[in-house]
PDB file of N, CA, C and O in Angstrom:
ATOM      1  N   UNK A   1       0.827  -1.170   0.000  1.00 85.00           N
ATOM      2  CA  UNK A   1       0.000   0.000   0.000  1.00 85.00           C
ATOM      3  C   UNK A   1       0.885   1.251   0.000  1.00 85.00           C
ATOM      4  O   UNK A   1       0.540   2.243  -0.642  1.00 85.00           O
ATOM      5  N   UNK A   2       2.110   1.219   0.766  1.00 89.00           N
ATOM      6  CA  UNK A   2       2.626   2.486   1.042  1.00 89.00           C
ATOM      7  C   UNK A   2       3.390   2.358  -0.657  1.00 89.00           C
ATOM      8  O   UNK A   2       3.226   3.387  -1.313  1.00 89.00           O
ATOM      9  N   UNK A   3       3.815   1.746  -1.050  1.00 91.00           N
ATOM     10  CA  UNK A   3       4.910   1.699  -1.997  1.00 91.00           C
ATOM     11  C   UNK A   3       3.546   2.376  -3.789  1.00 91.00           C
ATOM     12  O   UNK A   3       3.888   2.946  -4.824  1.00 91.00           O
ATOM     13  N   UNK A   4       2.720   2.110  -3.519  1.00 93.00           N
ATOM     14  CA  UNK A   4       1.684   2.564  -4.128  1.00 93.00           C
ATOM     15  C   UNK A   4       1.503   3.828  -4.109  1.00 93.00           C
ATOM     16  O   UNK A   4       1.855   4.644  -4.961  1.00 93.00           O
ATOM     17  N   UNK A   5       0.921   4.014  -3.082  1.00 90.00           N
ATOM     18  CA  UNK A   5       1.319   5.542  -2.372  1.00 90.00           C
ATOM     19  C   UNK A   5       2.117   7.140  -2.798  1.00 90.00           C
ATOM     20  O   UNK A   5       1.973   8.322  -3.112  1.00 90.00           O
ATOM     21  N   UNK A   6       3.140   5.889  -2.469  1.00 92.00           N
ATOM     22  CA  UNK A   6       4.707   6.884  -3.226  1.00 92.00           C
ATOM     23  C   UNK A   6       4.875   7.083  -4.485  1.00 92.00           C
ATOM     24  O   UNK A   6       5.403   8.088  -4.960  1.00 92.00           O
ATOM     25  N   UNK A   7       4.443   6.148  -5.107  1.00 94.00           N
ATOM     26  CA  UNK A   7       4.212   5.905  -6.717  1.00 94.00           C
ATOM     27  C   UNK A   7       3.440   7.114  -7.150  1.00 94.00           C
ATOM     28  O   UNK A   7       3.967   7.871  -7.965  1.00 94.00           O
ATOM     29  N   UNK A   8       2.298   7.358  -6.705  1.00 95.00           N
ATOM     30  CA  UNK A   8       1.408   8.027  -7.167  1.00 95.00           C
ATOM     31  C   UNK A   8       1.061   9.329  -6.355  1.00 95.00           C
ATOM     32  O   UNK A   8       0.113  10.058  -6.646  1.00 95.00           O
ATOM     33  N   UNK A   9       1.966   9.557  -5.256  1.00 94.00           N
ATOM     34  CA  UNK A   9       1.861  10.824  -4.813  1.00 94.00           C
ATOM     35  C   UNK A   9       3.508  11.046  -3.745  1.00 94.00           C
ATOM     36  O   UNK A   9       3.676  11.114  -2.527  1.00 94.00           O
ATOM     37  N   UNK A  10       4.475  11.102  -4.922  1.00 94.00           N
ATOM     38  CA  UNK A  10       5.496  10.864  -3.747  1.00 94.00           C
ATOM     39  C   UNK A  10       5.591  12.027  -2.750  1.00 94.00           C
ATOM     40  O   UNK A  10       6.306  11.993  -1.749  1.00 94.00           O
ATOM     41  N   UNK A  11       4.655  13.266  -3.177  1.00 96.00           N
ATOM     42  CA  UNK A  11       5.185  14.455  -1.978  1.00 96.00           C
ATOM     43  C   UNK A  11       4.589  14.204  -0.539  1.00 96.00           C
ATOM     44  O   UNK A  11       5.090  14.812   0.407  1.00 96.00           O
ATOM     45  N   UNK A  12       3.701  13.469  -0.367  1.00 94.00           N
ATOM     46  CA  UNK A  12       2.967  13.018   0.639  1.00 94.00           C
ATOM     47  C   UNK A  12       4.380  12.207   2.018  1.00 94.00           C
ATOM     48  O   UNK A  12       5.458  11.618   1.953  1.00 94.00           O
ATOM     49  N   UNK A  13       3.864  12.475   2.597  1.00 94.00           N
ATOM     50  CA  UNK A  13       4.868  12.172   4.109  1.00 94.00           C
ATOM     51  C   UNK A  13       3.356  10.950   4.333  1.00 94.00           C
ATOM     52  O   UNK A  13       2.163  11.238   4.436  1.00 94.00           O
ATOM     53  N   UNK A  14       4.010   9.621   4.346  1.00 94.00           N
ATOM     54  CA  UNK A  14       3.045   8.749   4.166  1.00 94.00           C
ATOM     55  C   UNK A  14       4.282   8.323   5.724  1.00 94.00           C
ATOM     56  O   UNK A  14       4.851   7.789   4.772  1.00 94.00           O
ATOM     57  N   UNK A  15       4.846   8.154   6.566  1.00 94.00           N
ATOM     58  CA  UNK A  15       4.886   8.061   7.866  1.00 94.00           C
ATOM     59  C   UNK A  15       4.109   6.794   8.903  1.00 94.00           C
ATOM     60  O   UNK A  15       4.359   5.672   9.344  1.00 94.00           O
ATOM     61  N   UNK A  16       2.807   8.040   8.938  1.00 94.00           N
ATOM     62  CA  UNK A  16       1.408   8.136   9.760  1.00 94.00           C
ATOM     63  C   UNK A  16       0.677   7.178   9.312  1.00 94.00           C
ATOM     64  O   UNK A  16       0.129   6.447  10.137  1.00 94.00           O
ATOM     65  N   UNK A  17       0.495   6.952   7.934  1.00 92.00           N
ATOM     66  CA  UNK A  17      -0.315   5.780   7.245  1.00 92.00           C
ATOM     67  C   UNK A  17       0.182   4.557   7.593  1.00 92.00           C
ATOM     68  O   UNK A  17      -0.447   3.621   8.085  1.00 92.00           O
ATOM     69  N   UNK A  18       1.666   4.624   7.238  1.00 92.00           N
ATOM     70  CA  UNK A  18       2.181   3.211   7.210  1.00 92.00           C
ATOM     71  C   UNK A  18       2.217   2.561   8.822  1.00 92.00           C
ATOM     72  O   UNK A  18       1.898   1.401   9.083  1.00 92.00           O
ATOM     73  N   UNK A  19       2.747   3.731   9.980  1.00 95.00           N
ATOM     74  CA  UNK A  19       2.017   3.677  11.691  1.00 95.00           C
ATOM     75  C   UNK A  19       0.986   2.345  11.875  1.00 95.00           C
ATOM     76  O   UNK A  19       0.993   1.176  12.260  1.00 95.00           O
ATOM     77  N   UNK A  20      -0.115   3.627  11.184  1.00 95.00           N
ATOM     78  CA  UNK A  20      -1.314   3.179  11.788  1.00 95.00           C
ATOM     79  C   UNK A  20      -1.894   2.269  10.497  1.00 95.00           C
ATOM     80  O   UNK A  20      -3.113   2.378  10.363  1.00 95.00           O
ATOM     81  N   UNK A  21      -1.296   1.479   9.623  1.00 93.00           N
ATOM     82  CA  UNK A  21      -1.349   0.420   8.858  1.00 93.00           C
ATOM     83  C   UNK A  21      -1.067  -0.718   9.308  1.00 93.00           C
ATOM     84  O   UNK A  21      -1.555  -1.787   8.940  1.00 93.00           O
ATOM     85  N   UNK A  22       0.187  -0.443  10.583  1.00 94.00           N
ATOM     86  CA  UNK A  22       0.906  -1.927  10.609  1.00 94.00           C
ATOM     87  C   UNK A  22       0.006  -1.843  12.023  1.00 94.00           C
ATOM     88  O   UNK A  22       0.005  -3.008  12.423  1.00 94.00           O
ATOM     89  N   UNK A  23      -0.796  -0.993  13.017  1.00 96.00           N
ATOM     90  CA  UNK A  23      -0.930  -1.040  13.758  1.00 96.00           C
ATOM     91  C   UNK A  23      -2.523  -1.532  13.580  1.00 96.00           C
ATOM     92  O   UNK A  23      -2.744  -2.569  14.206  1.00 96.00           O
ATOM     93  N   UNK A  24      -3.465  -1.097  12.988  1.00 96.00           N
ATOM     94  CA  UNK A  24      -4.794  -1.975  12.316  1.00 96.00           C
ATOM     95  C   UNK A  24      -4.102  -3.033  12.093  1.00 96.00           C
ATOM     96  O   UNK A  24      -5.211  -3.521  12.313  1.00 96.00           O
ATOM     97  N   UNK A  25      -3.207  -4.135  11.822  1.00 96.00           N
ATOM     98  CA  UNK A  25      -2.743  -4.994  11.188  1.00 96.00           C
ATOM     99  C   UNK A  25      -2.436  -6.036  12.740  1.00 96.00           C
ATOM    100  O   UNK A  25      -2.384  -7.257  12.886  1.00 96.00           O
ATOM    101  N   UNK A  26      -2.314  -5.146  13.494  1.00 97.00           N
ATOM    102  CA  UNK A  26      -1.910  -5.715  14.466  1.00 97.00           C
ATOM    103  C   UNK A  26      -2.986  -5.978  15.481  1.00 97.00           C
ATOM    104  O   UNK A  26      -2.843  -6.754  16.426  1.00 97.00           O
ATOM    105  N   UNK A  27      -4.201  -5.204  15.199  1.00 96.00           N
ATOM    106  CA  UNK A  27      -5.362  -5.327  15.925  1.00 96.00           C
ATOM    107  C   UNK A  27      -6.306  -6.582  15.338  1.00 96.00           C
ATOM    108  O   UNK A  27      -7.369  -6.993  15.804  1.00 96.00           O
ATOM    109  N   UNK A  28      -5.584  -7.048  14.182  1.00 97.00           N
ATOM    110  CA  UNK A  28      -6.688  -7.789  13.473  1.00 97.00           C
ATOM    111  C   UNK A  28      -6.202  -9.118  13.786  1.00 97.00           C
ATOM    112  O   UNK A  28      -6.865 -10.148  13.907  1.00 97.00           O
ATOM    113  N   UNK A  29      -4.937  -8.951  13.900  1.00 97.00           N
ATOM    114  CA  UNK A  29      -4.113 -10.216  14.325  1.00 97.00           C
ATOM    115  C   UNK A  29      -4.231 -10.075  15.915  1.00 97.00           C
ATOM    116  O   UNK A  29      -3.551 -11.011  16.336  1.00 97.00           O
ATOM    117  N   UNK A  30      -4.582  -9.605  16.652  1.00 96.00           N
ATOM    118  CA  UNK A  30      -5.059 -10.295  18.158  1.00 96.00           C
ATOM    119  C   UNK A  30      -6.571 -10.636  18.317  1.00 96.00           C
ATOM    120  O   UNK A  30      -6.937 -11.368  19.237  1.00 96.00           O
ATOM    121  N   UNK A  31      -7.180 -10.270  17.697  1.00 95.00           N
ATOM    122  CA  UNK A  31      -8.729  -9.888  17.739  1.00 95.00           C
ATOM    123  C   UNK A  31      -9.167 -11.353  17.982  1.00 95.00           C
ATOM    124  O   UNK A  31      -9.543 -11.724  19.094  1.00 95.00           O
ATOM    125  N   UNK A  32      -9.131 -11.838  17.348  1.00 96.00           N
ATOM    126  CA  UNK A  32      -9.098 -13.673  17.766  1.00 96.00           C
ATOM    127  C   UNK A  32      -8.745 -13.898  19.026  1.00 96.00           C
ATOM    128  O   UNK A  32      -9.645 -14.131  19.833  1.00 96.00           O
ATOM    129  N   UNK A  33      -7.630 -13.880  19.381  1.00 96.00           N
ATOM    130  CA  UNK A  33      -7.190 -14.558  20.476  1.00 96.00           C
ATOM    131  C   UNK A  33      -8.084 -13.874  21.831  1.00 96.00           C
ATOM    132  O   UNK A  33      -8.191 -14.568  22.842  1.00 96.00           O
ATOM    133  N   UNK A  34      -8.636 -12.653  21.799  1.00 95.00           N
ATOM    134  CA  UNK A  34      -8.843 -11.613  22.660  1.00 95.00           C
ATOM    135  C   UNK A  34     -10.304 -12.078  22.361  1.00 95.00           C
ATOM    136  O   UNK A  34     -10.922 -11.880  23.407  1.00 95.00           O
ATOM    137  N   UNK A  35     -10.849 -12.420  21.754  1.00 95.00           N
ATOM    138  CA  UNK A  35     -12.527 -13.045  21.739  1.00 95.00           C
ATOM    139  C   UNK A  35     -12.343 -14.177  22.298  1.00 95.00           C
ATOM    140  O   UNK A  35     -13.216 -14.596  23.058  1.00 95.00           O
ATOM    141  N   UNK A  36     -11.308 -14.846  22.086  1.00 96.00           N
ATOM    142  CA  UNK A  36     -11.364 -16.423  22.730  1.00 96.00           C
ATOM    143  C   UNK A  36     -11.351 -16.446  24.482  1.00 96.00           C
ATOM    144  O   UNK A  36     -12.151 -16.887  25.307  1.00 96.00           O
ATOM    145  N   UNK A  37      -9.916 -15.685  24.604  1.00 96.00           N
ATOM    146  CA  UNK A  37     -10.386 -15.476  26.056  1.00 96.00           C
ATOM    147  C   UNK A  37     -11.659 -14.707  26.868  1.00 96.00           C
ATOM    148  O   UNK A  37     -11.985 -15.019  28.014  1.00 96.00           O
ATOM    149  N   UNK A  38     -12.438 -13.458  25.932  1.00 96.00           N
ATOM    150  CA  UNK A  38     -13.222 -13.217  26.201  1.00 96.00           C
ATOM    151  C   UNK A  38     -14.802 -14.051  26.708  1.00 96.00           C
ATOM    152  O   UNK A  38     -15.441 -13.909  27.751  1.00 96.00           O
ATOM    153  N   UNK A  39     -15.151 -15.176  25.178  1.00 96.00           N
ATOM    154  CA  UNK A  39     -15.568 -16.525  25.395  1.00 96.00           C
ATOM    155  C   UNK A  39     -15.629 -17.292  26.603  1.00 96.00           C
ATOM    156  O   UNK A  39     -16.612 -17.715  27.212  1.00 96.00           O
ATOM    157  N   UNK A  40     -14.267 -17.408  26.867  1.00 96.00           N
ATOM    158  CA  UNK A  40     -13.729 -18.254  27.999  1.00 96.00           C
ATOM    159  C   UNK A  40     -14.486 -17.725  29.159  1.00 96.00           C
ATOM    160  O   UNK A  40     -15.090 -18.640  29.719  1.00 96.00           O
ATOM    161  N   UNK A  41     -14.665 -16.561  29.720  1.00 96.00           N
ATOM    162  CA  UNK A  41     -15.543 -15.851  30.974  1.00 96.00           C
ATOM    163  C   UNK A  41     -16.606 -15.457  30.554  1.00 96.00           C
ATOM    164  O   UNK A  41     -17.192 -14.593  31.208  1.00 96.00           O
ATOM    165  N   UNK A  42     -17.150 -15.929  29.418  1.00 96.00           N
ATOM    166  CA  UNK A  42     -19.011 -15.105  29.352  1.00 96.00           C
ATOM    167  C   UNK A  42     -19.060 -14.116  28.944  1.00 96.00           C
ATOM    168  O   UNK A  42     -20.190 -13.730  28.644  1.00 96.00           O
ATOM    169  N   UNK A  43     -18.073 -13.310  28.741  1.00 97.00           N
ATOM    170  CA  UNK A  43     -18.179 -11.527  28.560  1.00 97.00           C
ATOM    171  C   UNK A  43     -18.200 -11.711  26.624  1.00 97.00           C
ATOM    172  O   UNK A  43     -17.982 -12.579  25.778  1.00 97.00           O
ATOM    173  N   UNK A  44     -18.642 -10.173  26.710  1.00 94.00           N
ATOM    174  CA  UNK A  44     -18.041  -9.563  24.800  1.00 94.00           C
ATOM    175  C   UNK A  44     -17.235  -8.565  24.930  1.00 94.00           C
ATOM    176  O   UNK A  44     -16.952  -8.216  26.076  1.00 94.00           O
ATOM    177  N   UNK A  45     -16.855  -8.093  24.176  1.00 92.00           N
ATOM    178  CA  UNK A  45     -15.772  -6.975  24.081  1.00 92.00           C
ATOM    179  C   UNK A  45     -16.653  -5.811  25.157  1.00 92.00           C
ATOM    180  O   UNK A  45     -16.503  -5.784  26.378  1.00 92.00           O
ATOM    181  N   UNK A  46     -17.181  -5.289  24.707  1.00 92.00           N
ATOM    182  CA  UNK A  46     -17.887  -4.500  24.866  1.00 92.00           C
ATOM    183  C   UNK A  46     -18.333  -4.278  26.697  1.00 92.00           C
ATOM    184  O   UNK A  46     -18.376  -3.246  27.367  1.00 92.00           O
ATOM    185  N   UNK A  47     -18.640  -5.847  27.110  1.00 95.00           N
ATOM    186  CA  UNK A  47     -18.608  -5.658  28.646  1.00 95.00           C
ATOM    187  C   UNK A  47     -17.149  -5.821  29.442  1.00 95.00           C
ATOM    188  O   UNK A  47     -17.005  -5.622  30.648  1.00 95.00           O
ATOM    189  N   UNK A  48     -15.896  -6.302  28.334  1.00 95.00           N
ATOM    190  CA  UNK A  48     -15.062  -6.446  28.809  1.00 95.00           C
ATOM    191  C   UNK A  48     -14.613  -4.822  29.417  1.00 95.00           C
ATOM    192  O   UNK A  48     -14.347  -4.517  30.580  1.00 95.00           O
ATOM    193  N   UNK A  49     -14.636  -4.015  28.295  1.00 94.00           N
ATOM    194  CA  UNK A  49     -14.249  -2.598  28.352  1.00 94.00           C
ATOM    195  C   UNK A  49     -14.653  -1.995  29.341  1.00 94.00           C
ATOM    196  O   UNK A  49     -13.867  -1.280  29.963  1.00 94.00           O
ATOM    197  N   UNK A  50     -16.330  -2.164  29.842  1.00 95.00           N
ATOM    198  CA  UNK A  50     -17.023  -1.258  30.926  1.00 95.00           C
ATOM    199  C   UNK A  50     -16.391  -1.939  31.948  1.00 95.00           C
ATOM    200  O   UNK A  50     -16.162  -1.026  32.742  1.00 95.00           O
ATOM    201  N   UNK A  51     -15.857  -3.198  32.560  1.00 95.00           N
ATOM    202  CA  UNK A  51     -15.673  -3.730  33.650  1.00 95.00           C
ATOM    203  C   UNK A  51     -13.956  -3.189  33.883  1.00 95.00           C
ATOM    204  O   UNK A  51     -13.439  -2.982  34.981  1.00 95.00           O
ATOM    205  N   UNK A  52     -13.331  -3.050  32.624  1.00 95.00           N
ATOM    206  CA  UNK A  52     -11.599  -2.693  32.917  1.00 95.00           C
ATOM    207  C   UNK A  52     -12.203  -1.328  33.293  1.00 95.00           C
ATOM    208  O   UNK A  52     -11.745  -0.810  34.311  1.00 95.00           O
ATOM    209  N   UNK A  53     -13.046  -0.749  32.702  1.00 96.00           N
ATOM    210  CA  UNK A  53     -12.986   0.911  33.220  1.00 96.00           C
ATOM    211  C   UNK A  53     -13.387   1.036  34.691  1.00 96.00           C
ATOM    212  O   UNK A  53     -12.708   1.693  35.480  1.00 96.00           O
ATOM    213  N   UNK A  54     -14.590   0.342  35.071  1.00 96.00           N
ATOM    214  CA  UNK A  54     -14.335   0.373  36.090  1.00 96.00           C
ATOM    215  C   UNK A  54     -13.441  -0.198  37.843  1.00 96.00           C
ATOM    216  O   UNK A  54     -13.344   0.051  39.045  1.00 96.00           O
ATOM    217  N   UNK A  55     -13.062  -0.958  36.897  1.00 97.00           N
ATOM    218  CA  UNK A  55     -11.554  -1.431  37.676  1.00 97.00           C
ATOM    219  C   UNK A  55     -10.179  -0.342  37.929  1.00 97.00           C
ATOM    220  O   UNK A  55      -9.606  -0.123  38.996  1.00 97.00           O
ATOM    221  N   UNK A  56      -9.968   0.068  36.972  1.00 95.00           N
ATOM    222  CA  UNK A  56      -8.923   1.433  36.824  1.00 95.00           C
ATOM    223  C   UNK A  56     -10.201   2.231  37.366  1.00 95.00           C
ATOM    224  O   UNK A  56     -10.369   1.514  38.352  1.00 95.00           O
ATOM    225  N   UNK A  57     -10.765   2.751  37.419  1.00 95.00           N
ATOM    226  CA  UNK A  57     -11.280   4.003  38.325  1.00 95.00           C
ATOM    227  C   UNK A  57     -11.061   3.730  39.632  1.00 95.00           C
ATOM    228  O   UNK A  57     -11.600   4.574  40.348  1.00 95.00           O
ATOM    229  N   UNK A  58     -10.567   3.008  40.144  1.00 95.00           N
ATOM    230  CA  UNK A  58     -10.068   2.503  41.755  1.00 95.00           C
ATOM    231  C   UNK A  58     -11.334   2.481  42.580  1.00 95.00           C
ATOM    232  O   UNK A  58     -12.483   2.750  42.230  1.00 95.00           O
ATOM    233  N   UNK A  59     -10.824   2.067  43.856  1.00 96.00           N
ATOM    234  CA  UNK A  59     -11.878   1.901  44.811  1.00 96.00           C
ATOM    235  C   UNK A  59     -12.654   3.071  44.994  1.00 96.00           C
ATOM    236  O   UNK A  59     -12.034   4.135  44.984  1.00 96.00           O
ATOM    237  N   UNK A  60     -13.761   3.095  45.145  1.00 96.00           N
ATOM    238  CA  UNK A  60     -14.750   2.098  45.093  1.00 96.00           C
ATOM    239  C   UNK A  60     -15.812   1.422  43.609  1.00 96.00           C
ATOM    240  O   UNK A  60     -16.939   0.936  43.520  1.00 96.00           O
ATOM    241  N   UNK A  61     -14.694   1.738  42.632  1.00 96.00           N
ATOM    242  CA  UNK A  61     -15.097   0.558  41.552  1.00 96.00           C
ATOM    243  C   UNK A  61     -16.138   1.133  40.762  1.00 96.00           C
ATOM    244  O   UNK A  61     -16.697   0.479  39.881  1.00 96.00           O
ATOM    245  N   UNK A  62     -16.428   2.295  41.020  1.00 95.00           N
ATOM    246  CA  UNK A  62     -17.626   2.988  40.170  1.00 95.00           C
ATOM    247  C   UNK A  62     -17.594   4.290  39.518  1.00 95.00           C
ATOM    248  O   UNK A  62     -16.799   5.153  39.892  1.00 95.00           O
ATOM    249  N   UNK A  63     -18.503   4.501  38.461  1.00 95.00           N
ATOM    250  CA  UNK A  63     -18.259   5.797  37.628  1.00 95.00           C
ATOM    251  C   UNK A  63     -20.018   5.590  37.380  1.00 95.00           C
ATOM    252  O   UNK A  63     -20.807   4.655  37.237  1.00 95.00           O
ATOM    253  N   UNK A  64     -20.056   7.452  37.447  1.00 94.00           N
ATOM    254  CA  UNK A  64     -21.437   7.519  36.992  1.00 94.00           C
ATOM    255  C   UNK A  64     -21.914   7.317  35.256  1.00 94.00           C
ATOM    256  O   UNK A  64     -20.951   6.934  34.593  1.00 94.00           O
ATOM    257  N   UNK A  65     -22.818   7.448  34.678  1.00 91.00           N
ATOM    258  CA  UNK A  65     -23.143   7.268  33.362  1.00 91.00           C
ATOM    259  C   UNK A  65     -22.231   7.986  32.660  1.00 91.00           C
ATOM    260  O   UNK A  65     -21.339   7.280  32.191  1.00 91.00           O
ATOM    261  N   UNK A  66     -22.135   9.258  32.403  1.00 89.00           N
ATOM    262  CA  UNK A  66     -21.351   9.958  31.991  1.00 89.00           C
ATOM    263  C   UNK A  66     -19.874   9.795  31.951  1.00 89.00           C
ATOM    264  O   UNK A  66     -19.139   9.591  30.985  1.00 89.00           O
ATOM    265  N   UNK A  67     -19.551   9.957  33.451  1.00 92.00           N
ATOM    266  CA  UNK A  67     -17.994   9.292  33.472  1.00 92.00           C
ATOM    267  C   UNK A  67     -17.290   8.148  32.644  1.00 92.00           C
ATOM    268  O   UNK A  67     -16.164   7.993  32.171  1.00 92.00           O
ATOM    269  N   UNK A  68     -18.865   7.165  32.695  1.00 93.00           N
ATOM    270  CA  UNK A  68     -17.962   5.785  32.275  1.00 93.00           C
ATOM    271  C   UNK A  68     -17.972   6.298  30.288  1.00 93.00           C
ATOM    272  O   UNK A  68     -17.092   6.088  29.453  1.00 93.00           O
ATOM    273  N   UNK A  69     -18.814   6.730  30.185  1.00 91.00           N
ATOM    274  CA  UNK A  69     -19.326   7.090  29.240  1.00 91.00           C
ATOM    275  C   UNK A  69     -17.718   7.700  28.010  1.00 91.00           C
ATOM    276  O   UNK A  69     -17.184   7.208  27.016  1.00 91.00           O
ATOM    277  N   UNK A  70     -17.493   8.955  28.830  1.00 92.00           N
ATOM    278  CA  UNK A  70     -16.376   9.821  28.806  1.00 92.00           C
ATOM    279  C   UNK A  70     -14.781   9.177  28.863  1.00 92.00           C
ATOM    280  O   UNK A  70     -13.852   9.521  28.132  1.00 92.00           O
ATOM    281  N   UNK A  71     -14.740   8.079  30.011  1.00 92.00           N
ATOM    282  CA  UNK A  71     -13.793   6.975  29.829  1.00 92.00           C
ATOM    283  C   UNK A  71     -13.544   5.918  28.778  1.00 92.00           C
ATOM    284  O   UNK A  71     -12.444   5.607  28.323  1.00 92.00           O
ATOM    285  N   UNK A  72     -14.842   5.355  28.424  1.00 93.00           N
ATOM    286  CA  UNK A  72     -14.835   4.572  26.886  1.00 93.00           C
ATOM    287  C   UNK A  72     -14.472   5.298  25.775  1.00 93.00           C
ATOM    288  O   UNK A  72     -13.979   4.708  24.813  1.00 93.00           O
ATOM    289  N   UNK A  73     -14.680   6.757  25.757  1.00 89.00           N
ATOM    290  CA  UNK A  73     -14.826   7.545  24.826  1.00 89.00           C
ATOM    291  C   UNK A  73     -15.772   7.271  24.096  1.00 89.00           C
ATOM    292  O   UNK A  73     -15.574   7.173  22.885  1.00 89.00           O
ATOM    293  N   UNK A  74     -16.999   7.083  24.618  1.00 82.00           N
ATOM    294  CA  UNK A  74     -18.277   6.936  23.696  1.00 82.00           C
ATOM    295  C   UNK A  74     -19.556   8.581  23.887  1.00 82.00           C
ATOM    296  O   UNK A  74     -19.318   9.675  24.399  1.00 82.00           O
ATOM    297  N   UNK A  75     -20.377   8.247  23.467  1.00 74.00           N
ATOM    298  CA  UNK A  75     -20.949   9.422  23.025  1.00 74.00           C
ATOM    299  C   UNK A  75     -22.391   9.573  24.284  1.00 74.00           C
ATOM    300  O   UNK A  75     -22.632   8.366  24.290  1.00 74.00           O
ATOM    301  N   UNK A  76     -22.898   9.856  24.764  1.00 64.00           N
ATOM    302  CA  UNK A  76     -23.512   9.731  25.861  1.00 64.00           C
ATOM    303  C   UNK A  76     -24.598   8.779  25.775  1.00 64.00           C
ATOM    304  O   UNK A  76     -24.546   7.675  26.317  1.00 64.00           O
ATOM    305  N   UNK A  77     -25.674   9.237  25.036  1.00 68.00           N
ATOM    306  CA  UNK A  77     -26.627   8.078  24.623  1.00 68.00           C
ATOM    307  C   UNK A  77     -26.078   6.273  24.182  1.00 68.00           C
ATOM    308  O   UNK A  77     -26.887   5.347  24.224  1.00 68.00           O
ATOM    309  N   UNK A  78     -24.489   6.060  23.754  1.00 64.00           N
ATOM    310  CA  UNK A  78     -24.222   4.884  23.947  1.00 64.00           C
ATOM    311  C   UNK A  78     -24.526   4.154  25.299  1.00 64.00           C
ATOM    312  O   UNK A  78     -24.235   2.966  25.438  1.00 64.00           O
TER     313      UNK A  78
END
């Protein structure tokens, strides 16, 4: 992709692409293994995330709607 890239637009500082190319690349290649263990305890991604957030928010283990909200980086109505 990057070598394409350069081909056809060499003034471009392609850097950042190639970053966050190998780094999607790298999310796709754990994504499996990270559902399997997920599997393994009942959870989905999704409840995995709300339960680490509220683990890192320390004792006493809780965040209001918003907070947790603001911590996922999701949008409020999520």
């Amino acid at each position: 992709m990057i070598e394409a890239w350069q081909r056809e637009r060499p003034d471009l500082d392609l850097d950042a692409i190639a970053v966050a190319g190998r780094l999607g690349r790298v999310g796709l290649l754990l994504a499996p293994a990270q559902e399997k263990v997920f599997t393994t305890f009942g959870l989905q991604r999704g409840e995995f995330d709300v339960l680490a957030a509220l683990r890192r928010s320390g004792d006493p283990y809780t965040l209001t709607p918003s907070q947790l909200s603001a911590t996922l980086t999701l949008t409020g109505p999520a």
